[in-house]
Amino acid sequence: MVTKRAEHGYRGAVSRNDRARSGGAPPGRDRDLLRWNARYADEPPRFRPHPLVDAAFDAGLPQGLVLELACGRSGSALALARRGRSVVAVDISDVALRQLGAEAERCGIRDRLHLVQAEAQAFDTGANRFALVLATLYWDPAAFRIGCAVVAPGGLLGWEALAATQPRRFRVRHGELSAQLPGGFQVLSEELVRTGTRATTRLLARATA
């Protein structure tokens, strides 16, 4: 990783030359890296924005940087960049980040994306604070704490995780996201969303301090 001053106010870790690096991952994350790289290499990208993007704008998204944790091949990051936002997109998979960067280049918005190959639960945001922190279909308690800590006053936290009736790794019970919010957040919405056989719990909250 390197640190540089980016065009839209972000100062922090980005992949060298603002592209995802190949290899060099610490042994502890090799298995996850290989698994996700294989998945992204095998499946064609769709780049669909998540409903939380529109929900954030409808709620009154303030100006400022956006952080998306565990972004994958994020249609949300692209949608936000199209609307003029500068997005820091973090994912463990260099394959996903390359695909995301290529699509952003094709759309003419590459300069608004800052791609970071890192584990979400270990990402160091530095001094940056964000108007929106977004994570979808992802749960890690450490990453959630990081996300909450870097929302700017008046900014939004949008988080969706797979839901379960009993706590399981990578899943939470509906209502647990709001229960784990630190002080200084106002819950704007929290809903249980069912799509076929899959259930997710979706939270939108505003930092009040």
Coordinates of C-alpha atoms in Angstrom, one line a residue:
M1 CA 0.0 0.0 0.0
V2 CA 1.0 3.6 -0.6
T3 CA -0.4 6.9 0.7
K4 CA -1.1 9.7 -1.7
R5 CA -3.2 12.8 -2.0
A6 CA -6.2 12.0 -4.2
E7 CA -8.2 14.3 -6.5
H8 CA -11.3 14.4 -4.3
G9 CA -10.0 14.9 -0.8
Y10 CA -9.1 11.3 0.2
R11 CA -5.8 10.8 1.9
G12 CA -4.9 7.3 2.8
A13 CA -3.9 3.9 1.7
V14 CA -4.5 3.0 -2.0
S15 CA -3.2 0.1 -4.0
R16 CA 0.0 1.0 -5.8
N17 CA -0.7 3.3 -8.8
D18 CA -4.3 3.1 -7.5
R19 CA -4.6 -0.4 -8.9
A20 CA -5.1 -3.6 -7.0
R21 CA -1.9 -5.5 -6.4
S22 CA -1.5 -9.2 -7.2
G23 CA -0.1 -11.4 -4.5
G24 CA 1.7 -10.3 -1.4
A25 CA -1.2 -11.2 0.9
P26 CA -0.3 -12.2 4.5
P27 CA -0.7 -15.9 5.1
G28 CA -3.6 -15.5 7.4
R29 CA -5.9 -14.2 4.6
D30 CA -4.7 -16.4 1.8
R31 CA -7.7 -18.7 1.9
D32 CA -10.2 -15.9 1.8
L33 CA -8.3 -14.2 -1.0
L34 CA -8.1 -17.3 -3.1
R35 CA -11.8 -18.1 -2.6
W36 CA -13.1 -14.7 -3.5
N37 CA -10.7 -14.3 -6.4
A38 CA -11.9 -17.6 -7.8
R39 CA -15.5 -16.6 -7.4
Y40 CA -15.1 -13.2 -9.1
A41 CA -13.0 -14.8 -11.9
D42 CA -15.8 -17.4 -12.6
E43 CA -18.9 -15.2 -12.4
P44 CA -19.7 -12.3 -14.8
P45 CA -20.0 -9.0 -13.1
R46 CA -23.4 -7.3 -12.8
F47 CA -22.5 -3.9 -11.2
R48 CA -26.0 -3.4 -9.6
P49 CA -26.3 -0.6 -7.1
H50 CA -27.7 -1.5 -3.7
P51 CA -31.0 0.0 -2.6
L52 CA -29.2 1.6 0.3
V53 CA -27.6 4.1 -2.1
D54 CA -31.0 5.6 -3.0
A55 CA -32.1 5.4 0.6
A56 CA -29.0 7.4 1.6
F57 CA -29.7 10.2 -0.9
D58 CA -33.4 10.2 0.1
A59 CA -32.4 10.6 3.8
G60 CA -30.3 13.6 2.9
L61 CA -26.7 12.4 2.3
P62 CA -24.3 15.2 3.1
Q63 CA -21.4 16.1 0.9
G64 CA -18.1 14.3 1.5
L65 CA -16.2 11.1 0.9
V66 CA -17.9 7.7 0.8
L67 CA -16.3 4.5 2.2
E68 CA -17.5 1.1 1.0
L69 CA -16.2 -1.9 3.0
A70 CA -16.0 -5.4 1.4
C71 CA -17.2 -3.7 -1.9
G72 CA -16.6 -6.6 -4.3
R73 CA -17.5 -5.5 -7.8
S74 CA -19.7 -2.7 -6.5
G75 CA -22.4 -1.2 -8.5
S76 CA -23.0 1.0 -5.5
A77 CA -19.6 2.6 -5.8
L78 CA -20.2 3.2 -9.5
A79 CA -23.6 4.7 -8.8
L80 CA -22.2 7.0 -6.2
A81 CA -19.3 8.1 -8.4
R82 CA -21.8 8.8 -11.2
R83 CA -23.5 11.2 -8.8
G84 CA -20.3 13.0 -8.2
R85 CA -19.1 11.3 -5.0
S86 CA -15.5 10.3 -4.3
V87 CA -15.6 6.7 -3.2
V88 CA -13.0 4.7 -1.3
A89 CA -13.7 1.0 -2.2
V90 CA -12.1 -1.6 0.0
D91 CA -12.0 -5.3 -0.7
I92 CA -9.7 -8.3 -0.2
S93 CA -10.0 -9.4 -3.8
D94 CA -7.6 -7.9 -6.3
V95 CA -9.7 -9.5 -9.1
A96 CA -12.9 -7.7 -8.0
L97 CA -11.0 -4.4 -7.7
R98 CA -9.5 -4.7 -11.2
Q99 CA -13.0 -5.5 -12.6
L100 CA -14.5 -2.6 -10.7
G101 CA -11.7 -0.2 -11.9
A102 CA -12.1 -1.3 -15.5
E103 CA -15.8 -0.7 -15.4
A104 CA -15.3 2.8 -13.8
E105 CA -12.8 3.5 -16.6
R106 CA -15.3 2.5 -19.2
C107 CA -17.9 4.8 -17.6
G108 CA -15.5 7.7 -17.4
I109 CA -15.6 8.0 -13.6
R110 CA -12.3 6.2 -12.7
D111 CA -10.8 9.3 -11.1
R112 CA -13.6 9.2 -8.4
L113 CA -12.7 5.7 -7.2
H114 CA -9.9 4.9 -4.8
L115 CA -9.3 1.2 -4.8
V116 CA -7.8 -0.4 -1.7
Q117 CA -7.0 -4.1 -1.4
A118 CA -7.4 -4.8 2.3
E119 CA -9.4 -6.8 4.8
A120 CA -12.3 -4.7 5.9
Q121 CA -11.9 -5.6 9.5
A122 CA -8.2 -4.4 9.4
F123 CA -8.5 -1.3 7.2
D124 CA -6.9 1.8 8.6
T125 CA -8.9 4.9 7.5
G126 CA -6.3 7.3 8.8
A127 CA -7.7 10.7 9.6
N128 CA -10.5 10.4 7.0
R129 CA -14.1 10.7 8.0
F130 CA -16.9 9.8 5.6
A131 CA -20.3 11.2 4.7
L132 CA -21.4 7.6 4.1
V133 CA -20.0 4.3 5.2
L134 CA -21.6 1.4 3.3
A135 CA -21.4 -2.4 3.5
T136 CA -23.8 -4.9 2.0
L137 CA -24.2 -8.6 2.4
Y138 CA -21.3 -8.6 4.8
W139 CA -20.8 -9.0 8.6
D140 CA -17.8 -8.7 10.7
P141 CA -18.0 -7.1 14.2
A142 CA -14.6 -5.5 13.9
A143 CA -15.4 -4.0 10.5
F144 CA -18.7 -2.7 11.9
R145 CA -16.9 -0.9 14.7
I146 CA -14.5 0.6 12.2
G147 CA -17.3 1.7 10.0
C148 CA -19.2 3.3 12.9
A149 CA -16.1 5.1 14.1
V150 CA -15.4 6.9 10.8
V151 CA -18.8 8.3 10.0
A152 CA -18.6 12.1 10.0
P153 CA -21.1 14.0 12.1
G154 CA -24.3 14.2 10.2
G155 CA -23.1 11.3 8.0
L156 CA -24.8 8.0 7.3
L157 CA -24.1 4.4 8.0
G158 CA -25.7 1.9 5.6
W159 CA -25.2 -1.7 6.5
E160 CA -26.8 -5.0 5.3
A161 CA -25.9 -8.4 6.6
L162 CA -27.3 -11.9 6.1
A163 CA -29.8 -12.6 8.8
A164 CA -30.2 -15.7 11.0
T165 CA -32.4 -16.7 13.9
Q166 CA -29.3 -17.7 15.9
P167 CA -25.9 -16.0 15.8
R168 CA -23.6 -17.5 13.2
R169 CA -20.4 -16.5 11.7
F170 CA -21.0 -13.8 9.0
R171 CA -24.7 -13.6 10.0
V172 CA -26.6 -11.7 12.6
R173 CA -30.1 -11.7 14.1
H174 CA -32.5 -9.0 12.8
G175 CA -32.2 -6.0 15.2
E176 CA -28.6 -6.8 16.1
L177 CA -27.1 -4.1 13.8
S178 CA -28.9 -1.3 15.7
A179 CA -28.2 -3.0 19.0
Q180 CA -24.4 -2.8 18.3
L181 CA -24.4 0.9 17.2
P182 CA -22.3 3.0 19.6
G183 CA -23.8 6.2 21.1
G184 CA -24.4 9.1 18.9
F185 CA -26.4 7.4 16.2
Q186 CA -30.0 7.8 15.2
V187 CA -31.6 4.8 13.5
L188 CA -33.5 6.0 10.4
S189 CA -34.6 2.5 9.3
E190 CA -34.0 -1.1 10.1
E191 CA -35.8 -3.8 8.1
L192 CA -35.8 -7.5 7.5
V193 CA -35.6 -8.2 3.8
R194 CA -36.5 -11.5 2.3
T195 CA -35.5 -12.4 -1.3
G196 CA -36.4 -16.0 -2.1
T197 CA -34.9 -18.1 0.5
R198 CA -32.4 -15.5 1.7
A199 CA -33.1 -13.1 4.5
T200 CA -31.0 -10.0 5.2
T201 CA -31.2 -7.3 7.9
R202 CA -30.7 -3.8 6.6
L203 CA -29.8 -0.7 8.6
L204 CA -29.6 3.0 7.8
A205 CA -28.4 5.3 10.7
R206 CA -27.2 8.9 11.0
A207 CA -24.3 10.0 13.2
T208 CA -25.6 12.8 15.4
A209 CA -22.3 13.7 17.0

